[in-house]
mmCIF file with all atom_site columns, C-alpha atoms in Angstrom:
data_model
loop_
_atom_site.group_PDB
_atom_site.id
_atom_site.type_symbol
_atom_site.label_atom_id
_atom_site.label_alt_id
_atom_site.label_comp_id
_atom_site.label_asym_id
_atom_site.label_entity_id
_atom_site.label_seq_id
_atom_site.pdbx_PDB_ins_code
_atom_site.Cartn_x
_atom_site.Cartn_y
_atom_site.Cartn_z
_atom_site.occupancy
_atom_site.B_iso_or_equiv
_atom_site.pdbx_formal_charge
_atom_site.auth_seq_id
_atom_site.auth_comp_id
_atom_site.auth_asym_id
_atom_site.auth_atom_id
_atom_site.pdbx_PDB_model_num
ATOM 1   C CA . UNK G 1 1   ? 8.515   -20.800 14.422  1.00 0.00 ? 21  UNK G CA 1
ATOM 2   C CA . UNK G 1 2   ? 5.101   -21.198 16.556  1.00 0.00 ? 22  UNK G CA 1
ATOM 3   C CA . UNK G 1 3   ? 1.921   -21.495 14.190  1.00 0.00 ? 23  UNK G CA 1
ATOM 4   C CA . UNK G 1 4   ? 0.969   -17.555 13.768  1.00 0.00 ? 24  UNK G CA 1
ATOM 5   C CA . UNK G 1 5   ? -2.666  -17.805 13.270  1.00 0.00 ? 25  UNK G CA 1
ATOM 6   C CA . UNK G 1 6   ? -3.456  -18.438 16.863  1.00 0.00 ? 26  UNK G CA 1
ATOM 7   C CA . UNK G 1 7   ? -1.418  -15.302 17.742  1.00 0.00 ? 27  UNK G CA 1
ATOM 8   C CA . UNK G 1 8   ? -3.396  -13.583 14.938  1.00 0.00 ? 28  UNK G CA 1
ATOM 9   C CA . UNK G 1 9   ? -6.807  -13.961 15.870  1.00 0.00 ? 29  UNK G CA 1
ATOM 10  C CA . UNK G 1 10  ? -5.837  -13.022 19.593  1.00 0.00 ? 30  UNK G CA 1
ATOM 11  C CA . UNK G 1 11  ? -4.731  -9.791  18.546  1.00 0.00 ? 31  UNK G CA 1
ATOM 12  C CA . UNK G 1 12  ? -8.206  -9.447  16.181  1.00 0.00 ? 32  UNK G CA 1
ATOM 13  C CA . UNK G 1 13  ? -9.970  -10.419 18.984  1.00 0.00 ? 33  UNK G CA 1
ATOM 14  C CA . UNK G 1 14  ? -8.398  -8.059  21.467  1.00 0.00 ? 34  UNK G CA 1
ATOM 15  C CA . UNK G 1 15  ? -9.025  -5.205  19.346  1.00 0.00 ? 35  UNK G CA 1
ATOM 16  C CA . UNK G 1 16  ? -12.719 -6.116  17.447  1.00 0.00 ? 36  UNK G CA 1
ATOM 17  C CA . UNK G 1 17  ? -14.076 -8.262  20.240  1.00 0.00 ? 37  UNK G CA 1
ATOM 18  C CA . UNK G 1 18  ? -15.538 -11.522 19.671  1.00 0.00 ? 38  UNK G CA 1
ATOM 19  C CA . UNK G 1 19  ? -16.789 -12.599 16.577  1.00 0.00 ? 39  UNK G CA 1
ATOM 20  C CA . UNK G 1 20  ? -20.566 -12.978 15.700  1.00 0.00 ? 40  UNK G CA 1
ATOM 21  C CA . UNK G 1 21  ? -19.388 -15.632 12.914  1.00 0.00 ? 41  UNK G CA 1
ATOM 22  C CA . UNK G 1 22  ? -17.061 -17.180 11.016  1.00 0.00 ? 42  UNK G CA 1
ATOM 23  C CA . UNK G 1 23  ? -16.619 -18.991 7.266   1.00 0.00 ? 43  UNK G CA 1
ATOM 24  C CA . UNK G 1 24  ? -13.739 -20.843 5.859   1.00 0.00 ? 44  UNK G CA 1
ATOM 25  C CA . UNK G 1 25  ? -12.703 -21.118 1.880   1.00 0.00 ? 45  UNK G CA 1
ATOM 26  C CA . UNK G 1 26  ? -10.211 -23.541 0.515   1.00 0.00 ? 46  UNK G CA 1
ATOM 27  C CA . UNK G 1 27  ? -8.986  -22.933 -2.845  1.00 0.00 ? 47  UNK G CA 1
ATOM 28  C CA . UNK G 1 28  ? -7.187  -25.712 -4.862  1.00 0.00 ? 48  UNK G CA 1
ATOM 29  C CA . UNK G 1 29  ? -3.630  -25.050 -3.875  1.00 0.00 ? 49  UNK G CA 1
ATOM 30  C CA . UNK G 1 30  ? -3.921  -22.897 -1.108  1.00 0.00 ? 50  UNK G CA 1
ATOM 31  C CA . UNK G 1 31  ? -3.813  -23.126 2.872   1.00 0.00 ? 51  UNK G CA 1
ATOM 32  C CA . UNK G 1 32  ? -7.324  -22.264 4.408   1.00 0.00 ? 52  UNK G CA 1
ATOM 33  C CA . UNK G 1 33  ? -8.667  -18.717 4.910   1.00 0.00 ? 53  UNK G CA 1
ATOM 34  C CA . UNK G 1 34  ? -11.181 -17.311 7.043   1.00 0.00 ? 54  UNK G CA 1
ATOM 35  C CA . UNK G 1 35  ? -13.106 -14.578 7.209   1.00 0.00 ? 55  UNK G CA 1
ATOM 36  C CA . UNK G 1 36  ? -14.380 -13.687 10.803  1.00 0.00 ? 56  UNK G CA 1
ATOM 37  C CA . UNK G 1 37  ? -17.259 -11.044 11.297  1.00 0.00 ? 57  UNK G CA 1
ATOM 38  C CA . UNK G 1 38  ? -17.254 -8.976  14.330  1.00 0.00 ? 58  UNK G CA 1
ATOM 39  C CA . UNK G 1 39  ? -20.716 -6.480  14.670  1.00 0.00 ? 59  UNK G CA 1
ATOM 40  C CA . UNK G 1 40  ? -20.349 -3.836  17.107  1.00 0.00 ? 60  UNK G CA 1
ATOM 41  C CA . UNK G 1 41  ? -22.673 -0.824  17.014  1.00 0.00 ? 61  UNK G CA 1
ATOM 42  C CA . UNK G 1 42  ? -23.610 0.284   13.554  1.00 0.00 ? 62  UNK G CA 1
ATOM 43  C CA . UNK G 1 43  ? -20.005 -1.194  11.764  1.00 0.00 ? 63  UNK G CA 1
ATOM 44  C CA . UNK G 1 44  ? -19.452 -4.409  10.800  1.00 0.00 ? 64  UNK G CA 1
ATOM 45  C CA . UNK G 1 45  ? -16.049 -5.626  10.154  1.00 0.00 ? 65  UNK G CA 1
ATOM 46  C CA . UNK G 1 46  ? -14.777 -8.649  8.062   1.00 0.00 ? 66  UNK G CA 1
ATOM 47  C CA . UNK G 1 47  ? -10.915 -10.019 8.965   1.00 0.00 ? 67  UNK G CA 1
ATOM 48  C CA . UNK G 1 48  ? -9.370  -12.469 7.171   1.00 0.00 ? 68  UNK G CA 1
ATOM 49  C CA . UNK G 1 49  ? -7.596  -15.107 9.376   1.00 0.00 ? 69  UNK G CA 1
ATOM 50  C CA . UNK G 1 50  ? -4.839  -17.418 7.357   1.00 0.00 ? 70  UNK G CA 1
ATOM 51  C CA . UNK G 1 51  ? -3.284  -14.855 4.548   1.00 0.00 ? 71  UNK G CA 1
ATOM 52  C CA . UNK G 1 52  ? 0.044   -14.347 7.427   1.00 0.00 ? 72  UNK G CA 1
ATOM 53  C CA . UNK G 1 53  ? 0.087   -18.023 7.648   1.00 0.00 ? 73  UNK G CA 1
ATOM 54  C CA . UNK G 1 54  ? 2.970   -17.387 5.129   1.00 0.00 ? 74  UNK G CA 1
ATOM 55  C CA . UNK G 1 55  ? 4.948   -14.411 4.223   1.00 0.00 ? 75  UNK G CA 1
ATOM 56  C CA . UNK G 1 56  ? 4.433   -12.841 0.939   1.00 0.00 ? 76  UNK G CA 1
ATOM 57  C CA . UNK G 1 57  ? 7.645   -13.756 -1.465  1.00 0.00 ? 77  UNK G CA 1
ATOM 58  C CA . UNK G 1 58  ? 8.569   -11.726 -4.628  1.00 0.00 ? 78  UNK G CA 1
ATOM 59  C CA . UNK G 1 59  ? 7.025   -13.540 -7.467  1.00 0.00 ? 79  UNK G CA 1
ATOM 60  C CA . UNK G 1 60  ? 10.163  -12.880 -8.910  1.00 0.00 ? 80  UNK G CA 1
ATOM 61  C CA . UNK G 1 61  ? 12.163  -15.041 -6.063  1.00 0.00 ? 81  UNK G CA 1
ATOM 62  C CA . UNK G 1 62  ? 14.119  -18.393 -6.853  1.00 0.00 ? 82  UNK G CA 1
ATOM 63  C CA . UNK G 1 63  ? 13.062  -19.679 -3.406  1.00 0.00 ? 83  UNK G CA 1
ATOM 64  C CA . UNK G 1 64  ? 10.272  -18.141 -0.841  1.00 0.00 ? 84  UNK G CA 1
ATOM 65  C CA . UNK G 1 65  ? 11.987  -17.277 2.210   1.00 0.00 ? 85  UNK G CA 1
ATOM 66  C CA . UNK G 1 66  ? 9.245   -19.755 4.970   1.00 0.00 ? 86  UNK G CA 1
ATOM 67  C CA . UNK G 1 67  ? 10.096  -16.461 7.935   1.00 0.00 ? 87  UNK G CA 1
ATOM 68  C CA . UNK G 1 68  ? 11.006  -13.403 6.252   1.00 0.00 ? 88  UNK G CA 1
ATOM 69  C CA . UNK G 1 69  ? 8.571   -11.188 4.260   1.00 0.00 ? 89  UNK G CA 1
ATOM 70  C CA . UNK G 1 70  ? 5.408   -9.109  4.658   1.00 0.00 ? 90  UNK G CA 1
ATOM 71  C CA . UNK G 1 71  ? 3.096   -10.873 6.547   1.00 0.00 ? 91  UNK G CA 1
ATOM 72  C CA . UNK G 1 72  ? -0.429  -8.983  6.659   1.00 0.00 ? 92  UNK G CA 1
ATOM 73  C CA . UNK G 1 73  ? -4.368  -9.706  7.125   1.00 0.00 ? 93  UNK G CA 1
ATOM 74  C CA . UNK G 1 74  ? -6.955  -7.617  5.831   1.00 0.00 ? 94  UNK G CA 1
ATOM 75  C CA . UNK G 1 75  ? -9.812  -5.889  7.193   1.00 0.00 ? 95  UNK G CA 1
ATOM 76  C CA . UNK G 1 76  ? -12.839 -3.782  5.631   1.00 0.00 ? 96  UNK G CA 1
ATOM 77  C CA . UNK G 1 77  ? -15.408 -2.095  7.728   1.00 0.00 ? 97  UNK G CA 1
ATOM 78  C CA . UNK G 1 78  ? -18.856 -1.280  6.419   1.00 0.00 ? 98  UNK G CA 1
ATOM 79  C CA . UNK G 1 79  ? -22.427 -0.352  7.895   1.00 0.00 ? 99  UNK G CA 1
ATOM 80  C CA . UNK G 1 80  ? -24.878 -2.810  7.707   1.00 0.00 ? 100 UNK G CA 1
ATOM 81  C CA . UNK G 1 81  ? -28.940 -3.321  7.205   1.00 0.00 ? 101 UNK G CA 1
ATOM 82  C CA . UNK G 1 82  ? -28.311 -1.508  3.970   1.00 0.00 ? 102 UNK G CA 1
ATOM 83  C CA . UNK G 1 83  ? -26.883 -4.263  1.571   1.00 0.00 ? 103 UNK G CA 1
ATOM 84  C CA . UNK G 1 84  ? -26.292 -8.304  2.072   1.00 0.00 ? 104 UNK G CA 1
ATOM 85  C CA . UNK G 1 85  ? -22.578 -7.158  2.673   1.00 0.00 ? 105 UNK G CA 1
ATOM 86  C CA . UNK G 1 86  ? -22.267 -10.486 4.439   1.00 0.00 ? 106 UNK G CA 1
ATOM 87  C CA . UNK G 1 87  ? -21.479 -12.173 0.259   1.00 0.00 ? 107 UNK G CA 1
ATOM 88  C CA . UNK G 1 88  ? -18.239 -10.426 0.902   1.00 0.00 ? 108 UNK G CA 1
ATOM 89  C CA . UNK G 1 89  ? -16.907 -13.555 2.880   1.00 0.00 ? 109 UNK G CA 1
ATOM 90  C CA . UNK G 1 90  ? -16.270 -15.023 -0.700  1.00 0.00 ? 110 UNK G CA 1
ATOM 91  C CA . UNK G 1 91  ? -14.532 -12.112 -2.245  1.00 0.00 ? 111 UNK G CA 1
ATOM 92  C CA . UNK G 1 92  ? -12.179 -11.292 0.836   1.00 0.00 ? 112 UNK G CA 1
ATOM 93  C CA . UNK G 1 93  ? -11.371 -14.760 0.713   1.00 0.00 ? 113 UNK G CA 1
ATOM 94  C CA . UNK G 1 94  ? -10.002 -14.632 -3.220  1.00 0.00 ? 114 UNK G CA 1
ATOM 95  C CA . UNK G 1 95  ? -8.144  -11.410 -1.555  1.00 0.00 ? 115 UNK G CA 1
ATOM 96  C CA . UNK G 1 96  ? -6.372  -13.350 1.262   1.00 0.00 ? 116 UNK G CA 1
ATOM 97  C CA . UNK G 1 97  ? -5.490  -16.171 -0.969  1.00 0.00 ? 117 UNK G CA 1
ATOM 98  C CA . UNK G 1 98  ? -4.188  -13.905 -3.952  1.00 0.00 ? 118 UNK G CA 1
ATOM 99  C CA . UNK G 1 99  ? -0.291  -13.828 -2.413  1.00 0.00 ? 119 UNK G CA 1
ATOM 100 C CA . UNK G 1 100 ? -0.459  -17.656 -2.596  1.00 0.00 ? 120 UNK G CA 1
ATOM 101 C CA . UNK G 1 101 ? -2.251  -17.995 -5.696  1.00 0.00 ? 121 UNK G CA 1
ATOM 102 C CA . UNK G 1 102 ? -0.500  -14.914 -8.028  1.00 0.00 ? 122 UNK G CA 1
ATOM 103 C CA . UNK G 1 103 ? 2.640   -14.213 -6.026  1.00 0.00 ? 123 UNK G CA 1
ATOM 104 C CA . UNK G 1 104 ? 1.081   -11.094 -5.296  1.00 0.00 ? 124 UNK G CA 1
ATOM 105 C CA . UNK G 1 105 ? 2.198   -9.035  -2.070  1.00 0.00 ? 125 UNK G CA 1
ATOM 106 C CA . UNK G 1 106 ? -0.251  -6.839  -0.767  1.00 0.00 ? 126 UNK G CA 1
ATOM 107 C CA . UNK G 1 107 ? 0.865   -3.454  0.556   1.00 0.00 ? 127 UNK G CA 1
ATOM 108 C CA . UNK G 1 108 ? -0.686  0.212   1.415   1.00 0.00 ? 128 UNK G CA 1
ATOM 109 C CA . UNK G 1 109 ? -1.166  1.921   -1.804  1.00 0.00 ? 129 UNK G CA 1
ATOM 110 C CA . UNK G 1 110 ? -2.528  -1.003  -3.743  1.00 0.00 ? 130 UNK G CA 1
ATOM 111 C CA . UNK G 1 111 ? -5.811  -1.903  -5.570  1.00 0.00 ? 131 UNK G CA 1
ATOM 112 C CA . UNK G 1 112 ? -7.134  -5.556  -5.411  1.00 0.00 ? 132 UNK G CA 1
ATOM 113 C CA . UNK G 1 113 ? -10.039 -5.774  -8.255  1.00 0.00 ? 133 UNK G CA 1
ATOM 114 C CA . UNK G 1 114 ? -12.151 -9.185  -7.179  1.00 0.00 ? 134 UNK G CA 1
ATOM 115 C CA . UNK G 1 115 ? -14.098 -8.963  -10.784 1.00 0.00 ? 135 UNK G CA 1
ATOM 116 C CA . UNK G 1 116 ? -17.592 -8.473  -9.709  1.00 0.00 ? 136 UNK G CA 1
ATOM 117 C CA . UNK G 1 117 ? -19.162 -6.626  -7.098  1.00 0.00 ? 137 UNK G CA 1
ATOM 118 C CA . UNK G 1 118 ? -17.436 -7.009  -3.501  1.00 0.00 ? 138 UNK G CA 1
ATOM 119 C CA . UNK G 1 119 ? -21.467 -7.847  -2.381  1.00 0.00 ? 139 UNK G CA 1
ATOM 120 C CA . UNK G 1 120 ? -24.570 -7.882  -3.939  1.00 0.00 ? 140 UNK G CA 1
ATOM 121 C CA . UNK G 1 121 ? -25.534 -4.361  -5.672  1.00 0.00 ? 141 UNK G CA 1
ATOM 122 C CA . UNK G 1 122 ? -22.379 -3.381  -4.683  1.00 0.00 ? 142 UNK G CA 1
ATOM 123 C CA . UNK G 1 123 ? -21.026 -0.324  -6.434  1.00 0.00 ? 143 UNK G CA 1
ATOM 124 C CA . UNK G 1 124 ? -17.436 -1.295  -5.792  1.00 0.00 ? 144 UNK G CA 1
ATOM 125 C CA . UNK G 1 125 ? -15.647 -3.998  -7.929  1.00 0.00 ? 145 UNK G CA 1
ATOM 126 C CA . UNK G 1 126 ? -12.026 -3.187  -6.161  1.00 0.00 ? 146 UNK G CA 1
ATOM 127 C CA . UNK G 1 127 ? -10.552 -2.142  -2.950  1.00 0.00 ? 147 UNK G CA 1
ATOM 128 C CA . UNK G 1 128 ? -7.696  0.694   -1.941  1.00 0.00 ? 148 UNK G CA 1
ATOM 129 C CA . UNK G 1 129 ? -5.292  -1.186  0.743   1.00 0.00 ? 149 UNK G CA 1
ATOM 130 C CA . UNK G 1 130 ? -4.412  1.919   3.720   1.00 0.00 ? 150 UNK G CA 1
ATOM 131 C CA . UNK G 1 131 ? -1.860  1.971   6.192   1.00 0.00 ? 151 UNK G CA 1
ATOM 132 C CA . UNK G 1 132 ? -1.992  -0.614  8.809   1.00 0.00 ? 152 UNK G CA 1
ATOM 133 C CA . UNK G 1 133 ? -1.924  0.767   12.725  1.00 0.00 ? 153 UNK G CA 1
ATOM 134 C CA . UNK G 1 134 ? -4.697  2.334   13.040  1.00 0.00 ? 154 UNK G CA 1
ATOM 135 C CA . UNK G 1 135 ? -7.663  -0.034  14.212  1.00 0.00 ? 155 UNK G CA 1
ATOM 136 C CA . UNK G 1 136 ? -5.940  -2.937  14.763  1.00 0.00 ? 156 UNK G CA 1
ATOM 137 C CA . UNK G 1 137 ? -2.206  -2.827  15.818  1.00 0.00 ? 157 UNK G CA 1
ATOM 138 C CA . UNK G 1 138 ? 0.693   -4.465  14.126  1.00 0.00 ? 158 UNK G CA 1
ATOM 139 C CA . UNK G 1 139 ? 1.772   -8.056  15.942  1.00 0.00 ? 159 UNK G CA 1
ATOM 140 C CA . UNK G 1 140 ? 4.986   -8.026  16.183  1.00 0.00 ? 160 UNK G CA 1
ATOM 141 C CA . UNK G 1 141 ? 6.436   -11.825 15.829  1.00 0.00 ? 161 UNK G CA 1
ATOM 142 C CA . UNK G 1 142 ? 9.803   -13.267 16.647  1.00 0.00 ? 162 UNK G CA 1
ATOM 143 C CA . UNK G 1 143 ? 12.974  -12.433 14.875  1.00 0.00 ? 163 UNK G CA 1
ATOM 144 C CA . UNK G 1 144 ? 13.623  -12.572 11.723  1.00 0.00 ? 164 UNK G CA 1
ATOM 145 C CA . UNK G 1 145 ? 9.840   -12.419 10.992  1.00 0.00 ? 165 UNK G CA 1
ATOM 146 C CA . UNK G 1 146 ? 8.354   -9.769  10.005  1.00 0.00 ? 166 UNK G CA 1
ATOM 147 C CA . UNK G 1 147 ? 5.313   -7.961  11.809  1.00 0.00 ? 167 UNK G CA 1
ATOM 148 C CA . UNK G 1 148 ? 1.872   -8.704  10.614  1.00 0.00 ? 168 UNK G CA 1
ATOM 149 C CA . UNK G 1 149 ? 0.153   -5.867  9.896   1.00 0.00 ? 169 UNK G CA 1
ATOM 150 C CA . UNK G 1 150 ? -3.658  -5.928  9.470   1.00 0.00 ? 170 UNK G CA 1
ATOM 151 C CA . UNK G 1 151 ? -4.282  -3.744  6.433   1.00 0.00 ? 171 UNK G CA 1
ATOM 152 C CA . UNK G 1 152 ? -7.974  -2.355  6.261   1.00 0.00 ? 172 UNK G CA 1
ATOM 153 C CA . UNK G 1 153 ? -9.451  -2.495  3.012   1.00 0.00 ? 173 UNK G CA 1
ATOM 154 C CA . UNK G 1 154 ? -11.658 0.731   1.387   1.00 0.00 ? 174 UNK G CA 1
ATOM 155 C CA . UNK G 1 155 ? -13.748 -0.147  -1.285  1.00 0.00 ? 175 UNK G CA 1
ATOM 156 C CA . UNK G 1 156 ? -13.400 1.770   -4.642  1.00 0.00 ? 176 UNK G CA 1
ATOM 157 C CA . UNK G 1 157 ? -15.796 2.346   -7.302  1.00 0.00 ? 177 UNK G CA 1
ATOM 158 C CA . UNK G 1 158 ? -14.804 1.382   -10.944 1.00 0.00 ? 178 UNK G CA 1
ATOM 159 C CA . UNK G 1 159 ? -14.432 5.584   -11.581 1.00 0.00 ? 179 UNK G CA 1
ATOM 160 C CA . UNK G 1 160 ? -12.557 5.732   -8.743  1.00 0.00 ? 180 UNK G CA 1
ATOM 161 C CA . UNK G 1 161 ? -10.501 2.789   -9.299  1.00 0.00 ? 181 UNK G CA 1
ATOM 162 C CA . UNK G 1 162 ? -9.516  3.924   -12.558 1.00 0.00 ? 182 UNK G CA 1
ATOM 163 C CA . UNK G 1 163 ? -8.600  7.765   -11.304 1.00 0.00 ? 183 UNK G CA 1
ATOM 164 C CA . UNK G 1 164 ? -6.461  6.140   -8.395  1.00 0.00 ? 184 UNK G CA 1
ATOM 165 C CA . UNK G 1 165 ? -4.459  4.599   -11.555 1.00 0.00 ? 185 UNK G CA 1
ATOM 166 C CA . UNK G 1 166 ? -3.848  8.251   -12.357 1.00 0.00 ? 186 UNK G CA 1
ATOM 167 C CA . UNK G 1 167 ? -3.636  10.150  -10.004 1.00 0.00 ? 187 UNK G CA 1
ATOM 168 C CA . UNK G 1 168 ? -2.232  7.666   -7.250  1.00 0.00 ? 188 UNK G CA 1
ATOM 169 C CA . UNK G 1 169 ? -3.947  6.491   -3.694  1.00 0.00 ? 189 UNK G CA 1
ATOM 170 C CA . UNK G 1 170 ? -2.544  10.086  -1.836  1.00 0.00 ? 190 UNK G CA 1
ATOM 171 C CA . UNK G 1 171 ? -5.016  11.513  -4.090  1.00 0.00 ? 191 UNK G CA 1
ATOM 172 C CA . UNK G 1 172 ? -7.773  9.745   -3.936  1.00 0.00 ? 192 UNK G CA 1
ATOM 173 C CA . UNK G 1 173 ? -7.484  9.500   0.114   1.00 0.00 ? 193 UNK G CA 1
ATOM 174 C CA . UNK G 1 174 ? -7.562  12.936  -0.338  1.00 0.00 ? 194 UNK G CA 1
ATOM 175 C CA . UNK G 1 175 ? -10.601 13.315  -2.663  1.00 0.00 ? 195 UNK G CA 1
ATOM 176 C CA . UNK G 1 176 ? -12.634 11.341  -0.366  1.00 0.00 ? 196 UNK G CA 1
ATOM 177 C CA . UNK G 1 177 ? -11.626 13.644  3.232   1.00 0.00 ? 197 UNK G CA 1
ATOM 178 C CA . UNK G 1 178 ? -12.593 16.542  1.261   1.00 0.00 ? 198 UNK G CA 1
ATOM 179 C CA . UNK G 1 179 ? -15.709 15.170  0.103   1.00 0.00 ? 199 UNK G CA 1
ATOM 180 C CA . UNK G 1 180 ? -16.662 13.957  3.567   1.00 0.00 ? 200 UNK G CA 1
ATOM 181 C CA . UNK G 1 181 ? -16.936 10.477  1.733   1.00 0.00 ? 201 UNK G CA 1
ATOM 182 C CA . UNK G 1 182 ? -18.596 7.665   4.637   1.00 0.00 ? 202 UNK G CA 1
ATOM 183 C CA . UNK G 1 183 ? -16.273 4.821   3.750   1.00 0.00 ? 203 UNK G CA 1
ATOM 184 C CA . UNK G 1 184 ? -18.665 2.552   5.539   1.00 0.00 ? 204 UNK G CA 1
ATOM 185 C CA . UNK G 1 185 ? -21.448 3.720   3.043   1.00 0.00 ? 205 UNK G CA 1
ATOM 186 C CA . UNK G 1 186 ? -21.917 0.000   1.441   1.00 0.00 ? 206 UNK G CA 1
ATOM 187 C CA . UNK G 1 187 ? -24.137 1.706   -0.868  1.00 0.00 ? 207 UNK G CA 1
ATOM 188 C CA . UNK G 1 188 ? -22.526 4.980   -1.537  1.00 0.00 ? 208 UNK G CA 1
ATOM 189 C CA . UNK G 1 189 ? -21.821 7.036   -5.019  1.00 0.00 ? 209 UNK G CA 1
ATOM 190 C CA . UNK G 1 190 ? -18.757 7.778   -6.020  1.00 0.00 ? 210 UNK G CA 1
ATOM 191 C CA . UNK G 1 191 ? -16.925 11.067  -5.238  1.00 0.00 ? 211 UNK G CA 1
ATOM 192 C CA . UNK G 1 192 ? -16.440 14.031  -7.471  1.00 0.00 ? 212 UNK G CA 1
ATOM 193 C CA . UNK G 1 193 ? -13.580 13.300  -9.761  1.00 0.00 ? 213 UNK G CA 1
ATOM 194 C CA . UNK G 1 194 ? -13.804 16.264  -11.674 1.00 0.00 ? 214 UNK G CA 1
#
């Protein structure tokens, strides 16, 4: 099967325009990720590029299928000027790497905790993974692979984190529409959980 990362940051590029810069992050063990930043208006978005180099296996699998499986990359959006958001190149990086490194597979529903604040002063230690399809569009790839879907990220404060565990991500979503909760806020409170 062709190398999927060029195909990747095609589609990224198609639908964020070019990117304003670029990092890499190596981790012992793992293939390369990067984190591309593309500024347009008042969002800034952060992709990873390398996390569908391989699809996600069960942890719980003899042998990793090398075509079939999830395949995704993720993307959060955030406002900038107000916070150094840009020290979430490391973070998003640990995300990317975490289905290589802990067997994880990343899906809509889940939260990723990164163990510190996604940027400096941040408020959020953890992110909610949404649907893919909306900003960026699925890539589909050759049979039998699967699509890779470019998952955006939301970023969760440690209240909200732990209601999500309750009350599942529905809910939360849900808490945060009615609340008229800006997302992109990289400085915002958390919502009423009450």
């Amino acid at each position: 099967m062709a190398d999927v990362l060029p195909l990747v940051e095609a589609r990224l590029r198609s639908a964020l325009g070019e990117p304003d810069a670029r990092a890499a992050v190596t981790f012992l063990g793992t293939d390369r990720i990067e984190v591309l930043r593309f500024t347009e208006g008042d969002v800034v978005r952060y992709a990873t590029l390398g996390m569908s180099a391989q699809p996600m296996a069960d942890p719980t699998a003899v042998l990793a299928d090398p075509v079939k499986g999830p395949r995704a990359e993720l993307v959060l959006s955030v406002r900038p000027g107000a916070a150094d958001t840009d020290k979430v190149l490391r973070p998003l990086a640990v995300l990317a790497a975490s289905p290589q490194v802990e067997g994880l597979i990343v899906a809509p529903g889940a939260s990723l905790d990164v163990g510190g604040a996604l940027w400096p002063g941040a408020p959020f230690t953890s992110v909610l993974v949404a649907e893919s399809g909306g900003l960026v569009e699925d890539l589909e790839l050759d049979a039998p692979a699967d699509p890779v879907r470019f998952l955006p990220l939301l970023p969760m404060t440690p209240n909200e984190a732990a209601w999500k565990r309750v009350h599942g991500a529905g809910a939360l979503q849900e808490r945060w529409l009615n609340g008229g909760t800006d997302l992109r806020d990289p400085l915002r409170k958390s919502v009423p959980l009450d």
